[in-house]
Coordinates of C-alpha atoms in Angstrom, one line a residue:
M1 CA -176.6 -105.6 -76.2
M2 CA -178.4 -104.5 -73.1
S3 CA -176.3 -103.2 -70.2
S4 CA -176.0 -105.5 -67.2
E5 CA -177.9 -103.0 -65.1
S6 CA -181.0 -103.3 -67.3
V7 CA -181.3 -107.1 -66.9
L8 CA -183.6 -108.3 -64.1
P9 CA -181.7 -110.5 -61.6
L10 CA -182.6 -114.1 -61.2
P11 CA -185.1 -114.9 -58.5
E12 CA -184.0 -116.9 -55.5
N13 CA -186.2 -119.8 -56.5
P14 CA -186.3 -119.8 -60.3
I15 CA -188.3 -123.1 -60.8
I16 CA -191.1 -123.0 -63.3
V17 CA -193.3 -125.8 -64.8
G18 CA -194.5 -126.1 -68.4
F19 CA -197.3 -128.3 -69.6
G20 CA -198.2 -128.7 -73.2
G21 CA -196.9 -129.8 -76.6
V22 CA -193.4 -130.9 -77.6
G23 CA -192.4 -132.3 -80.9
V24 CA -189.8 -132.8 -83.6
D25 CA -189.8 -130.1 -86.3
F26 CA -188.7 -130.9 -89.9
L27 CA -187.9 -127.5 -91.3
A28 CA -187.6 -127.1 -95.0
V29 CA -186.4 -123.8 -96.3
V30 CA -187.6 -123.0 -99.8
P31 CA -187.1 -120.0 -102.2
S32 CA -190.9 -119.3 -102.1
F33 CA -194.0 -121.1 -101.0
P34 CA -194.9 -123.9 -103.4
K35 CA -197.8 -123.7 -105.8
P36 CA -200.4 -126.5 -105.8
D37 CA -199.3 -129.6 -107.7
S38 CA -195.7 -128.4 -108.1
K39 CA -192.3 -129.8 -107.2
I40 CA -189.6 -127.7 -105.7
R41 CA -186.2 -128.2 -103.9
T42 CA -185.2 -127.1 -100.4
T43 CA -182.3 -124.7 -100.0
E44 CA -181.8 -125.9 -96.4
F45 CA -183.2 -128.6 -94.2
T46 CA -182.9 -129.2 -90.5
V47 CA -184.5 -131.4 -87.9
Q48 CA -184.8 -130.1 -84.3
G49 CA -187.0 -130.2 -81.2
G50 CA -190.0 -128.0 -81.2
G51 CA -193.5 -127.5 -79.9
N52 CA -194.7 -124.4 -77.9
N53 CA -194.0 -125.9 -74.5
G54 CA -190.6 -127.3 -75.5
N55 CA -189.5 -124.1 -77.2
T56 CA -190.7 -121.9 -74.3
M57 CA -189.0 -124.0 -71.6
T58 CA -185.8 -124.1 -73.6
C59 CA -185.8 -120.2 -73.7
A60 CA -186.5 -120.1 -70.0
A61 CA -183.5 -122.5 -69.3
R62 CA -181.2 -120.3 -71.5
L63 CA -182.2 -117.3 -69.4
G64 CA -181.2 -119.1 -66.2
L65 CA -184.5 -120.4 -64.9
K66 CA -185.0 -124.1 -63.9
P67 CA -187.8 -125.4 -66.0
R68 CA -189.6 -128.7 -65.6
I69 CA -191.7 -130.1 -68.4
I70 CA -194.8 -132.3 -68.1
S71 CA -195.7 -133.8 -71.5
K72 CA -195.8 -137.1 -73.3
V73 CA -193.7 -138.7 -76.0
S74 CA -193.3 -142.3 -77.3
N75 CA -190.2 -144.5 -76.9
D76 CA -189.2 -143.9 -80.5
G77 CA -186.3 -142.1 -82.2
P78 CA -187.9 -138.7 -82.3
G79 CA -189.1 -139.0 -78.7
K80 CA -185.6 -139.9 -77.5
T81 CA -184.1 -137.1 -79.5
M82 CA -186.5 -134.6 -77.9
L83 CA -185.7 -135.7 -74.4
E84 CA -181.9 -135.5 -75.1
E85 CA -182.2 -132.0 -76.6
L86 CA -184.2 -130.7 -73.7
E87 CA -181.9 -132.3 -71.1
A88 CA -178.9 -130.8 -72.9
E89 CA -180.5 -127.3 -72.5
G90 CA -181.0 -127.8 -68.8
V91 CA -184.7 -128.6 -68.8
D92 CA -185.9 -131.2 -66.3
T93 CA -187.6 -134.0 -68.3
S94 CA -188.1 -136.4 -65.3
F95 CA -191.9 -135.7 -65.4
F96 CA -192.4 -136.8 -69.0
V97 CA -194.7 -139.7 -69.7
V98 CA -193.0 -142.0 -72.2
S99 CA -195.2 -144.5 -74.0
K100 CA -193.7 -147.8 -74.8
E101 CA -195.5 -147.9 -78.2
G102 CA -196.9 -145.3 -80.6
T103 CA -195.4 -142.2 -82.3
S104 CA -194.1 -138.9 -80.9
P105 CA -195.6 -135.6 -82.2
F106 CA -193.9 -133.9 -85.2
S107 CA -194.4 -131.0 -87.6
Y108 CA -193.5 -130.3 -91.1
I109 CA -192.5 -126.6 -91.4
I110 CA -192.2 -124.8 -94.7
V111 CA -190.0 -121.7 -94.4
D112 CA -190.6 -119.3 -97.2
N113 CA -187.3 -117.5 -97.8
Q114 CA -189.1 -114.8 -100.0
S115 CA -191.8 -113.7 -97.6
K116 CA -189.9 -114.7 -94.4
T117 CA -192.9 -116.7 -93.2
R118 CA -193.4 -120.2 -92.0
T119 CA -196.2 -122.7 -92.4
C120 CA -196.6 -125.5 -89.9
I121 CA -198.3 -128.9 -90.5
F122 CA -198.7 -130.7 -87.2
T123 CA -199.2 -134.4 -86.6
P124 CA -200.2 -135.2 -83.0
G125 CA -198.5 -138.1 -81.1
Y126 CA -200.2 -141.4 -80.3
P127 CA -201.4 -142.5 -77.8
E128 CA -202.5 -139.0 -76.5
M129 CA -201.9 -138.1 -72.9
V130 CA -204.8 -138.6 -70.5
P131 CA -205.1 -137.4 -66.9
Q132 CA -204.4 -141.0 -65.6
D133 CA -200.9 -140.8 -67.1
L134 CA -199.8 -138.4 -64.4
S135 CA -200.1 -139.7 -60.9
R136 CA -200.9 -137.3 -58.1
A137 CA -197.6 -137.9 -56.4
N138 CA -195.7 -137.0 -59.6
L139 CA -197.9 -133.9 -60.1
L140 CA -197.2 -132.7 -56.6
S141 CA -193.5 -133.4 -57.0
A142 CA -193.4 -131.4 -60.3
L143 CA -195.1 -128.4 -58.7
D144 CA -193.0 -128.5 -55.6
G145 CA -191.3 -125.1 -55.2
A146 CA -192.5 -123.7 -58.6
R147 CA -193.1 -120.0 -59.0
V148 CA -195.1 -120.1 -62.2
V149 CA -196.8 -122.8 -64.3
Y150 CA -197.1 -122.3 -68.0
F151 CA -199.8 -123.8 -70.3
D152 CA -200.0 -123.7 -74.1
A153 CA -203.7 -124.8 -73.8
R154 CA -203.2 -128.2 -75.5
M155 CA -204.4 -131.4 -73.9
P156 CA -207.1 -129.5 -72.0
D157 CA -208.3 -132.3 -69.7
N158 CA -204.8 -132.8 -68.4
A159 CA -204.1 -129.1 -68.3
L160 CA -207.1 -128.4 -66.2
V161 CA -206.1 -131.0 -63.5
I162 CA -202.6 -129.4 -63.3
A163 CA -203.9 -125.8 -63.3
Q164 CA -206.4 -126.5 -60.5
E165 CA -203.7 -128.0 -58.3
A166 CA -201.4 -125.0 -59.1
F167 CA -204.3 -122.7 -58.2
H168 CA -204.9 -124.4 -54.9
Q169 CA -201.2 -124.1 -54.1
N170 CA -201.3 -120.3 -55.0
I171 CA -198.7 -120.9 -57.8
S172 CA -199.0 -118.2 -60.5
I173 CA -200.5 -119.4 -63.9
L174 CA -199.5 -118.1 -67.3
I175 CA -201.6 -119.1 -70.4
D176 CA -200.3 -118.9 -74.0
A177 CA -203.5 -118.3 -75.9
E178 CA -202.8 -118.8 -79.6
R179 CA -206.4 -119.4 -80.7
P180 CA -209.7 -120.4 -79.2
R181 CA -209.5 -124.1 -78.2
E182 CA -211.6 -126.7 -76.4
G183 CA -211.2 -126.2 -72.6
L184 CA -209.3 -122.9 -72.9
N185 CA -212.0 -120.9 -71.1
D186 CA -211.7 -123.1 -68.0
L187 CA -207.9 -122.5 -68.0
L188 CA -208.2 -118.8 -68.5
S189 CA -210.5 -118.4 -65.5
L190 CA -207.5 -119.6 -63.3
A191 CA -204.9 -117.5 -65.0
D192 CA -202.8 -114.7 -63.5
Y193 CA -201.1 -113.8 -66.8
V194 CA -202.0 -114.4 -70.5
V195 CA -200.0 -113.9 -73.6
C196 CA -202.1 -113.9 -76.8
S197 CA -201.4 -114.1 -80.5
E198 CA -202.4 -111.2 -82.6
K199 CA -205.7 -112.7 -83.8
F200 CA -206.9 -114.3 -80.5
P201 CA -208.2 -111.2 -78.5
Q202 CA -210.7 -110.2 -81.2
A203 CA -211.7 -113.7 -82.0
W204 CA -212.4 -114.5 -78.3
T205 CA -214.1 -111.2 -77.4
E206 CA -215.6 -110.1 -80.7
A207 CA -214.3 -106.6 -80.0
S208 CA -213.6 -104.3 -83.0
S209 CA -210.0 -103.6 -82.1
I210 CA -207.2 -105.2 -80.1
P211 CA -207.0 -102.5 -77.4
R212 CA -210.8 -102.8 -76.9
A213 CA -210.4 -106.6 -76.7
L214 CA -207.7 -106.2 -74.0
V215 CA -210.2 -104.2 -71.9
S216 CA -212.8 -106.9 -72.4
I217 CA -210.3 -109.7 -71.5
I218 CA -209.3 -108.0 -68.2
L219 CA -213.0 -107.5 -67.3
R220 CA -214.0 -111.0 -68.1
L221 CA -211.0 -112.6 -66.3
P222 CA -210.8 -110.8 -62.9
R223 CA -207.8 -112.8 -61.7
L224 CA -205.6 -111.5 -64.5
K225 CA -202.7 -109.1 -63.6
F226 CA -201.9 -108.4 -67.2
A227 CA -202.6 -109.5 -70.7
I228 CA -200.2 -109.2 -73.6
V229 CA -200.9 -109.4 -77.4
T230 CA -197.9 -110.1 -79.7
L231 CA -197.9 -108.3 -83.0
G232 CA -195.0 -109.9 -84.8
K233 CA -192.7 -107.3 -86.4
D234 CA -194.8 -104.6 -84.9
G235 CA -194.0 -105.5 -81.3
C236 CA -196.7 -106.0 -78.7
I237 CA -199.4 -104.4 -76.6
M238 CA -199.8 -105.0 -72.8
L239 CA -202.6 -104.0 -70.5
E240 CA -201.6 -104.2 -66.8
K241 CA -204.4 -104.0 -64.2
C242 CA -203.7 -101.5 -61.4
V243 CA -205.4 -100.8 -58.1
D244 CA -207.5 -97.7 -58.1
D245 CA -206.2 -96.0 -54.9
E246 CA -207.2 -92.5 -56.0
G247 CA -210.9 -93.2 -56.6
S248 CA -212.5 -90.9 -59.2
H249 CA -209.4 -88.6 -59.4
I250 CA -207.7 -90.9 -62.1
E251 CA -208.2 -89.7 -65.6
E252 CA -210.5 -91.6 -67.9
M253 CA -209.4 -92.2 -71.5
D254 CA -210.6 -94.2 -74.5
V255 CA -208.3 -97.2 -74.9
D256 CA -208.0 -96.9 -78.7
S257 CA -207.0 -93.2 -78.3
C258 CA -204.5 -94.2 -75.6
F259 CA -202.9 -96.7 -77.9
V260 CA -202.6 -94.3 -80.8
S261 CA -201.0 -91.8 -78.5
L262 CA -198.4 -94.4 -77.5
T263 CA -197.6 -95.3 -81.1
T264 CA -196.9 -91.6 -81.9
R265 CA -194.1 -91.6 -79.3
K266 CA -192.3 -94.4 -81.2
E267 CA -188.8 -93.4 -82.4
D268 CA -188.3 -94.8 -85.9
S269 CA -184.6 -94.2 -85.7
T270 CA -184.2 -96.6 -82.8
A271 CA -183.3 -100.1 -83.9
M272 CA -183.5 -101.8 -80.4
P273 CA -186.8 -102.6 -78.7
T274 CA -188.4 -99.9 -76.6
C275 CA -191.3 -99.9 -74.1
I276 CA -193.7 -96.9 -74.2
P277 CA -196.1 -96.8 -71.1
S278 CA -199.2 -94.8 -70.5
P279 CA -199.9 -93.3 -67.0
V280 CA -202.3 -95.2 -64.8
T281 CA -205.6 -94.5 -66.4
K282 CA -209.2 -95.6 -66.3
L283 CA -209.4 -97.1 -69.7
R284 CA -212.8 -97.4 -71.4
A285 CA -213.8 -99.1 -74.6
E286 CA -216.7 -98.3 -76.9
G287 CA -219.5 -100.8 -76.4
I288 CA -218.3 -101.9 -72.9
E289 CA -220.0 -100.3 -69.9
E290 CA -217.2 -100.9 -67.3
S291 CA -213.7 -99.3 -67.4
V292 CA -210.4 -100.8 -66.3
C293 CA -207.9 -99.0 -64.1
G294 CA -204.6 -99.9 -65.6
R295 CA -201.6 -99.0 -67.6
L296 CA -201.3 -99.6 -71.3
Y297 CA -197.9 -100.4 -72.8
Y298 CA -196.7 -100.4 -76.4
G299 CA -193.5 -102.5 -77.0
T300 CA -191.6 -102.1 -80.2
S301 CA -189.6 -104.9 -81.8
E302 CA -186.0 -104.9 -82.8
K303 CA -185.4 -103.8 -86.4
I304 CA -183.6 -106.7 -88.0
P305 CA -182.2 -106.3 -91.5
P306 CA -184.1 -108.6 -94.0
S307 CA -180.8 -110.2 -95.0
E308 CA -180.4 -111.4 -91.4
L309 CA -183.9 -112.9 -91.1
V310 CA -183.9 -116.7 -91.4
D311 CA -186.9 -118.2 -89.8
T312 CA -189.6 -117.0 -87.4
T313 CA -190.4 -120.5 -86.1
G314 CA -190.4 -120.3 -82.3
A315 CA -190.2 -116.5 -82.0
G316 CA -193.4 -116.3 -80.1
D317 CA -192.4 -119.1 -77.8
A318 CA -189.1 -117.3 -77.0
F319 CA -191.1 -114.1 -76.2
V320 CA -193.3 -116.1 -73.8
G321 CA -190.1 -117.6 -72.2
A322 CA -188.9 -114.0 -71.5
V323 CA -192.3 -113.1 -70.0
L324 CA -192.0 -116.2 -67.7
Y325 CA -188.6 -114.9 -66.6
C326 CA -190.0 -111.5 -65.7
S327 CA -193.1 -113.1 -64.1
C328 CA -190.8 -114.8 -61.6
Q329 CA -189.8 -111.4 -60.3
L330 CA -193.5 -110.5 -59.5

């Protein structure tokens, strides 16, 4: 649906590494979300691989990248199924830790066909992964030649060991920040890129709006090149940090006003996604003393007819997979 000229070419070395959660998803589609103490029937039921890390690396593989996954499963039926599915998608699973005993992670997912929403009920695997599960030799082998390392911020002790090694090797780091978690701040301090859920920026910064929160995030994490906030059906917002080569000659603008001006340029008649950028601007936010020299982007989402919407499970992970693809060009 996009012309071949608009698609970024594959990088010469498209290896990426993903660390985080994988699991089996039991997806039950129901006419509407069940009321307490009720019994209902599914209209559709499927079992498939999932987890933020697994979904994101699958998307990356389908886009042509060469992803490697570091994670842990058990030597049970679900664990074997996950590995087989990932390998079939072109994901390198040779760096998985496979426990001889225990259970692999899984999720029950209720898909509400009326509201087009999903509710996830996650059960972690056992035994959990610990830093000792991944030898230094395997870690170095996994990172060899990688352009970007992705983290979904789970298993923070393990994640920090991997992130610190990636940082020392000057490998770019992308963090998927769904919500505040234990150890997330340490990971964010090493990040080059961050993709946030809609609720994370304000929860993490206590800012009164998402655009103000983006300014705060960029100021608090000086290594960041950009931060993105996903907004579901409303698209996304991105703040890219730019170098101030013109000194005081760059226009200064309130970040909330800048975002509003971008939304007014949206063409409601266009069904396909569009990206609306601001000029390079010194963006200030009420209550924050410093400003950020950068460019604000408003990305719209594709307008999909309600009759074609099935399930939003993994939509955010696919978005991050596309961001990883683009990050390999930077």
